[in-house]
Amino acid sequence: MVVLHSVSPPSEGVRHEQADITAVLDGKGLGSGTLCVAESRVSWFDGAGVGFSLDYPSISLHAISRDLSTYPEEHLYVMVNSKHKEDSRNEGQKVKDDDSSSSDDDDDDDDDDDDSVGLVTEIRFVPNDKGSLETMFTAMSECQALHPDPDDSDSDFDGDEYDVEEAEQGQIDLPTYYSFEEGMSQLTVEGQATLERLEGMLSAAPQHCMAGVRTEDTAAAINDELKTNSEALGISGQFDDADVDHW
C-alpha cells in the first residue's frame, strides 16, 4: 500500500535525486517535490517532507512515457502492485460504518470487489526538466536490478527443458552422456581393437599428404577400413558415404 506520510529520504546508496518533480497518483496531482532514487527504495516528498516511498519488489513496471494522448506531458510512469490510499481517519471511519450497515451477502460481495479492484497504483513522475527522464529511468533500472524477483526461477536456467515428474516416472527418454573412459567401456573387445586400428591409420595419414591434402589412395584405404569395421563398433551406416559425384 502506498501511503502519504512524513518521509525521511535515504542518505546512503543514492543514485539520483531530482527536484521539481510533480507526482501524480492514480490521476491525483500531489504537487511539486523531490524524487530520490536510492538502492534501497524510491522516495518522493514535497517541501513539507510529506510523500511516499516505494520498495523495488512492489514496482511491477517503470518506463518513460512520451505518449501525449495518455498524459499531456512526458513523464516517468511507474506501476505499483498495491493501491494508493491516503491515511485518513475520516475515510476509514466512513468505510467502517458502511460495512456495518450492509448485509452478510453484501459484505461478501464487497470483499470480492476489494480483492479484484485496486490492486494496482499508477504513479507518474513529471519533471520540469524533460531532459532528466533518461537519467531517472536509468537510475531506477540499475537499482531495481539489485532486487531480483525471488519467484523468477527460470531466469538462470540453462539447458533443455523437460517435465521433472515425467522424467522421474520414466515417461520420457533423457539423453545419456559418457566420459571418454565410460564410452570406451561400452565397446566390445573387437570394437576397441577396431578403434585402435582406425586411430593408427589416422595418425599415419599425414605421411601421405601433399600440402595438407590427403591423396586418393590414402582416402580410399581409410574409407574401406571404416566400411569394413563399422559394424564391429556398433555404428553401422552412420559413416557411409553419400552418393555424391566426385570431380
C-alpha positions as a Markdown table, in Angstrom:
| # | Residue | x | y | z |
|---|---|---|---|---|
| 1 | Met | 0.0 | 0.0 | 0.0 |
| 2 | Val | 1.3 | 3.4 | -1.0 |
| 3 | Val | 0.5 | 5.8 | 1.9 |
| 4 | Leu | 1.3 | 9.5 | 2.3 |
| 5 | His | 3.4 | 10.2 | 5.4 |
| 6 | Ser | 6.4 | 12.1 | 6.6 |
| 7 | Val | 9.4 | 10.8 | 4.5 |
| 8 | Ser | 13.0 | 10.7 | 5.5 |
| 9 | Pro | 15.0 | 10.4 | 2.3 |
| 10 | Pro | 17.8 | 7.8 | 2.3 |
| 11 | Ser | 21.2 | 9.1 | 2.9 |
| 12 | Glu | 23.2 | 6.1 | 1.5 |
| 13 | Gly | 23.2 | 4.5 | -1.9 |
| 14 | Val | 21.5 | 7.4 | -3.6 |
| 15 | Arg | 21.9 | 7.0 | -7.4 |
| 16 | His | 19.9 | 10.1 | -8.5 |
| 17 | Glu | 18.0 | 13.0 | -6.9 |
| 18 | Gln | 15.8 | 15.3 | -9.0 |
| 19 | Ala | 14.0 | 18.4 | -7.8 |
| 20 | Asp | 10.9 | 20.0 | -9.3 |
| 21 | Ile | 9.1 | 16.6 | -9.9 |
| 22 | Thr | 5.3 | 16.6 | -9.9 |
| 23 | Ala | 3.9 | 13.4 | -8.6 |
| 24 | Val | 0.5 | 12.1 | -9.9 |
| 25 | Leu | -1.0 | 9.1 | -8.1 |
| 26 | Asp | -4.0 | 7.5 | -9.8 |
| 27 | Gly | -4.7 | 10.7 | -11.6 |
| 28 | Lys | -4.5 | 12.9 | -8.5 |
| 29 | Gly | -1.7 | 15.5 | -8.5 |
| 30 | Leu | 0.3 | 15.9 | -5.3 |
| 31 | Gly | 2.2 | 19.0 | -6.3 |
| 32 | Ser | 5.9 | 19.5 | -6.8 |
| 33 | Gly | 8.5 | 17.8 | -4.8 |
| 34 | Thr | 11.8 | 15.9 | -5.0 |
| 35 | Leu | 12.4 | 12.4 | -6.4 |
| 36 | Cys | 15.1 | 10.4 | -4.7 |
| 37 | Val | 16.2 | 7.1 | -6.4 |
| 38 | Ala | 18.3 | 5.1 | -4.0 |
| 39 | Glu | 19.5 | 1.5 | -4.0 |
| 40 | Ser | 17.1 | 0.6 | -1.2 |
| 41 | Arg | 13.9 | 2.4 | -2.3 |
| 42 | Val | 12.4 | 5.2 | -4.4 |
| 43 | Ser | 11.1 | 8.2 | -2.4 |
| 44 | Trp | 9.2 | 11.3 | -3.3 |
| 45 | Phe | 8.4 | 14.1 | -0.9 |
| 46 | Asp | 7.2 | 17.7 | -1.1 |
| 47 | Gly | 8.5 | 20.8 | 0.6 |
| 48 | Ala | 6.9 | 19.8 | 3.9 |
| 49 | Gly | 8.6 | 16.4 | 3.9 |
| 50 | Val | 5.3 | 14.6 | 3.2 |
| 51 | Gly | 5.4 | 11.9 | 0.5 |
| 52 | Phe | 5.8 | 8.2 | 0.0 |
| 53 | Ser | 8.4 | 5.5 | -0.5 |
| 54 | Leu | 8.4 | 2.5 | -2.9 |
| 55 | Asp | 10.2 | -0.7 | -2.3 |
| 56 | Tyr | 11.6 | -2.2 | -5.5 |
| 57 | Pro | 9.8 | -5.5 | -5.2 |
| 58 | Ser | 6.5 | -3.7 | -5.3 |
| 59 | Ile | 7.3 | -2.0 | -8.6 |
| 60 | Ser | 5.8 | -4.0 | -11.4 |
| 61 | Leu | 6.8 | -1.7 | -14.2 |
| 62 | His | 8.6 | 1.6 | -14.9 |
| 63 | Ala | 9.0 | 3.3 | -18.2 |
| 64 | Ile | 9.4 | 6.7 | -19.9 |
| 65 | Ser | 6.0 | 7.7 | -21.4 |
| 66 | Arg | 6.1 | 10.1 | -24.3 |
| 67 | Asp | 2.5 | 9.4 | -25.4 |
| 68 | Leu | 0.8 | 12.8 | -25.0 |
| 69 | Ser | -2.6 | 11.2 | -25.7 |
| 70 | Thr | -2.5 | 9.4 | -22.3 |
| 71 | Tyr | -1.0 | 12.3 | -20.4 |
| 72 | Pro | -0.2 | 15.9 | -21.6 |
| 73 | Glu | 3.4 | 15.8 | -20.5 |
| 74 | Glu | 6.3 | 13.4 | -20.9 |
| 75 | His | 7.0 | 11.6 | -17.6 |
| 76 | Leu | 8.3 | 8.5 | -15.8 |
| 77 | Tyr | 5.5 | 6.0 | -15.5 |
| 78 | Val | 5.6 | 3.6 | -12.5 |
| 79 | Met | 3.1 | 0.8 | -11.8 |
| 80 | Val | 2.9 | -0.4 | -8.3 |
| 81 | Asn | 1.2 | -3.7 | -7.3 |
| 82 | Ser | -0.8 | -2.1 | -4.4 |
| 83 | Lys | -3.5 | 0.6 | -4.4 |
| 84 | His | -2.6 | 4.0 | -3.0 |
| 85 | Lys | -4.8 | 5.1 | -0.1 |
| 86 | Glu | -4.4 | 8.3 | 1.9 |
| 87 | Asp | -4.1 | 7.8 | 5.6 |
| 88 | Ser | -7.3 | 9.5 | 6.6 |
| 89 | Arg | -9.2 | 8.6 | 9.7 |
| 90 | Asn | -12.4 | 10.1 | 8.4 |
| 91 | Glu | -12.3 | 8.0 | 5.3 |
| 92 | Gly | -11.6 | 4.9 | 7.4 |
| 93 | Gln | -14.5 | 5.6 | 9.7 |
| 94 | Lys | -16.8 | 6.1 | 6.8 |
| 95 | Val | -15.9 | 2.7 | 5.3 |
| 96 | Lys | -16.3 | 1.0 | 8.6 |
| 97 | Asp | -19.8 | 2.5 | 9.1 |
| 98 | Asp | -20.8 | 1.4 | 5.6 |
| 99 | Asp | -19.6 | -2.1 | 6.2 |
| 100 | Ser | -21.5 | -2.4 | 9.5 |
| 101 | Ser | -24.8 | -1.4 | 7.9 |
| 102 | Ser | -24.7 | -3.8 | 5.0 |
| 103 | Ser | -25.9 | -7.4 | 5.0 |
| 104 | Asp | -23.7 | -10.5 | 5.1 |
| 105 | Asp | -24.2 | -11.1 | 1.4 |
| 106 | Asp | -23.2 | -7.5 | 0.6 |
| 107 | Asp | -20.1 | -8.0 | 2.8 |
| 108 | Asp | -19.1 | -11.0 | 0.7 |
| 109 | Asp | -19.6 | -9.0 | -2.5 |
| 110 | Asp | -17.6 | -6.1 | -1.1 |
| 111 | Asp | -14.7 | -8.4 | -0.1 |
| 112 | Asp | -14.6 | -9.8 | -3.6 |
| 113 | Asp | -14.6 | -6.4 | -5.1 |
| 114 | Asp | -11.8 | -5.3 | -2.9 |
| 115 | Asp | -9.7 | -8.3 | -3.9 |
| 116 | Ser | -10.3 | -7.7 | -7.7 |
| 117 | Val | -10.2 | -3.9 | -7.8 |
| 118 | Gly | -7.5 | -1.6 | -6.6 |
| 119 | Leu | -4.5 | -3.9 | -6.8 |
| 120 | Val | -2.5 | -1.5 | -9.0 |
| 121 | Thr | -1.4 | 2.0 | -8.4 |
| 122 | Glu | -0.3 | 4.2 | -11.3 |
| 123 | Ile | 2.3 | 6.8 | -10.5 |
| 124 | Arg | 3.6 | 9.5 | -12.8 |
| 125 | Phe | 6.7 | 11.5 | -12.1 |
| 126 | Val | 6.6 | 14.6 | -14.2 |
| 127 | Pro | 9.9 | 16.6 | -14.2 |
| 128 | Asn | 10.1 | 20.2 | -15.2 |
| 129 | Asp | 13.3 | 19.3 | -17.0 |
| 130 | Lys | 12.3 | 16.7 | -19.5 |
| 131 | Gly | 16.0 | 16.0 | -20.3 |
| 132 | Ser | 16.3 | 14.3 | -16.9 |
| 133 | Leu | 13.9 | 11.5 | -17.8 |
| 134 | Glu | 16.6 | 9.2 | -19.2 |
| 135 | Thr | 18.8 | 9.7 | -16.1 |
| 136 | Met | 15.8 | 9.0 | -13.8 |
| 137 | Phe | 14.9 | 5.8 | -15.7 |
| 138 | Thr | 18.5 | 4.5 | -15.8 |
| 139 | Ala | 19.0 | 5.0 | -12.1 |
| 140 | Met | 15.7 | 3.2 | -11.3 |
| 141 | Ser | 16.6 | 0.3 | -13.6 |
| 142 | Glu | 20.0 | -0.1 | -12.1 |
| 143 | Cys | 18.6 | -0.1 | -8.6 |
| 144 | Gln | 15.8 | -2.5 | -9.4 |
| 145 | Ala | 18.3 | -4.9 | -10.8 |
| 146 | Leu | 19.7 | -5.1 | -7.3 |
| 147 | His | 16.4 | -6.6 | -6.1 |
| 148 | Pro | 15.7 | -9.6 | -8.4 |
| 149 | Asp | 12.3 | -11.4 | -8.1 |
| 150 | Pro | 12.9 | -14.5 | -5.9 |
| 151 | Asp | 10.0 | -16.2 | -7.7 |
| 152 | Asp | 11.7 | -15.9 | -11.1 |
| 153 | Ser | 13.4 | -19.3 | -11.0 |
| 154 | Asp | 13.7 | -19.6 | -14.8 |
| 155 | Ser | 16.0 | -16.6 | -15.2 |
| 156 | Asp | 19.2 | -18.5 | -14.5 |
| 157 | Phe | 18.0 | -21.8 | -16.2 |
| 158 | Asp | 20.4 | -23.1 | -18.8 |
| 159 | Gly | 19.7 | -26.2 | -20.8 |
| 160 | Asp | 16.9 | -28.2 | -22.4 |
| 161 | Glu | 13.6 | -28.1 | -20.6 |
| 162 | Tyr | 11.7 | -31.2 | -19.6 |
| 163 | Asp | 9.0 | -32.2 | -17.2 |
| 164 | Val | 10.6 | -33.4 | -14.0 |
| 165 | Glu | 7.7 | -35.5 | -12.9 |
| 166 | Glu | 7.5 | -37.3 | -16.3 |
| 167 | Ala | 11.3 | -37.9 | -16.1 |
| 168 | Glu | 11.0 | -39.5 | -12.7 |
| 169 | Gln | 8.3 | -41.8 | -13.8 |
| 170 | Gly | 10.3 | -42.8 | -16.8 |
| 171 | Gln | 7.7 | -41.5 | -19.3 |
| 172 | Ile | 10.3 | -39.6 | -21.4 |
| 173 | Asp | 13.8 | -40.5 | -22.6 |
| 174 | Leu | 16.6 | -38.4 | -21.2 |
| 175 | Pro | 19.9 | -38.2 | -23.1 |
| 176 | Thr | 22.8 | -40.2 | -21.7 |
| 177 | Tyr | 26.3 | -38.7 | -21.6 |
| 178 | Tyr | 29.5 | -40.6 | -21.2 |
| 179 | Ser | 33.0 | -39.5 | -20.4 |
| 180 | Phe | 35.8 | -40.9 | -22.6 |
| 181 | Glu | 36.6 | -43.7 | -20.2 |
| 182 | Glu | 32.9 | -44.6 | -19.8 |
| 183 | Gly | 32.5 | -44.6 | -23.6 |
| 184 | Met | 35.4 | -46.9 | -24.1 |
| 185 | Ser | 34.0 | -49.3 | -21.6 |
| 186 | Gln | 30.8 | -49.6 | -23.7 |
| 187 | Leu | 32.7 | -51.0 | -26.6 |
| 188 | Thr | 33.3 | -54.7 | -27.1 |
| 189 | Val | 36.9 | -56.1 | -27.3 |
| 190 | Glu | 36.6 | -56.3 | -31.0 |
| 191 | Gly | 35.3 | -52.8 | -31.2 |
| 192 | Gln | 38.2 | -51.5 | -29.1 |
| 193 | Ala | 40.7 | -53.2 | -31.4 |
| 194 | Thr | 39.0 | -51.7 | -34.5 |
| 195 | Leu | 39.1 | -48.3 | -32.9 |
| 196 | Glu | 42.8 | -48.6 | -32.2 |
| 197 | Arg | 43.4 | -49.6 | -35.9 |
| 198 | Leu | 41.5 | -46.6 | -37.1 |
| 199 | Glu | 43.4 | -44.3 | -34.8 |
| 200 | Gly | 46.6 | -45.8 | -36.2 |
| 201 | Met | 45.6 | -45.1 | -39.7 |
| 202 | Leu | 44.6 | -41.5 | -38.9 |
| 203 | Ser | 47.9 | -40.9 | -37.2 |
| 204 | Ala | 49.8 | -42.2 | -40.2 |
| 205 | Ala | 47.7 | -40.3 | -42.7 |
| 206 | Pro | 49.9 | -37.1 | -42.7 |
| 207 | Gln | 52.7 | -39.2 | -44.3 |
| 208 | His | 50.6 | -39.5 | -47.4 |
| 209 | Cys | 49.5 | -35.9 | -47.6 |
| 210 | Met | 50.6 | -33.3 | -50.1 |
| 211 | Ala | 50.3 | -29.7 | -48.9 |
| 212 | Gly | 47.8 | -30.8 | -46.3 |
| 213 | Val | 45.6 | -32.6 | -48.9 |
| 214 | Arg | 45.0 | -36.3 | -48.5 |
| 215 | Thr | 45.8 | -38.4 | -51.6 |
| 216 | Glu | 43.2 | -40.6 | -53.2 |
| 217 | Asp | 45.0 | -43.8 | -52.2 |
| 218 | Thr | 45.0 | -42.9 | -48.6 |
| 219 | Ala | 41.4 | -41.7 | -48.6 |
| 220 | Ala | 40.3 | -44.9 | -50.3 |
| 221 | Ala | 42.1 | -47.0 | -47.8 |
| 222 | Ile | 40.6 | -45.3 | -44.8 |
| 223 | Asn | 37.1 | -45.3 | -46.2 |
| 224 | Asp | 37.4 | -49.1 | -47.0 |
| 225 | Glu | 38.6 | -49.7 | -43.4 |
| 226 | Leu | 35.7 | -47.6 | -42.0 |
| 227 | Lys | 33.1 | -49.5 | -44.0 |
| 228 | Thr | 34.6 | -52.9 | -43.2 |
| 229 | Asn | 34.8 | -52.4 | -39.4 |
| 230 | Ser | 31.9 | -50.0 | -38.7 |
| 231 | Glu | 29.7 | -52.9 | -37.8 |
| 232 | Ala | 32.1 | -54.1 | -35.1 |
| 233 | Leu | 31.8 | -50.7 | -33.5 |
| 234 | Gly | 28.0 | -50.9 | -33.5 |
| 235 | Ile | 27.6 | -47.8 | -35.6 |
| 236 | Ser | 26.8 | -49.3 | -39.0 |
| 237 | Gly | 25.5 | -46.9 | -41.6 |
| 238 | Gln | 26.5 | -43.7 | -39.6 |
| 239 | Phe | 29.6 | -43.0 | -41.7 |
| 240 | Asp | 28.6 | -44.4 | -45.1 |
| 241 | Asp | 29.5 | -42.1 | -48.0 |
| 242 | Ala | 26.6 | -40.2 | -49.6 |
| 243 | Asp | 26.1 | -40.7 | -53.3 |
| 244 | Val | 28.0 | -37.6 | -54.5 |
| 245 | Asp | 29.8 | -37.3 | -57.8 |
| 246 | His | 33.5 | -36.5 | -57.3 |
| 247 | Trp | 35.1 | -34.4 | -60.0 |
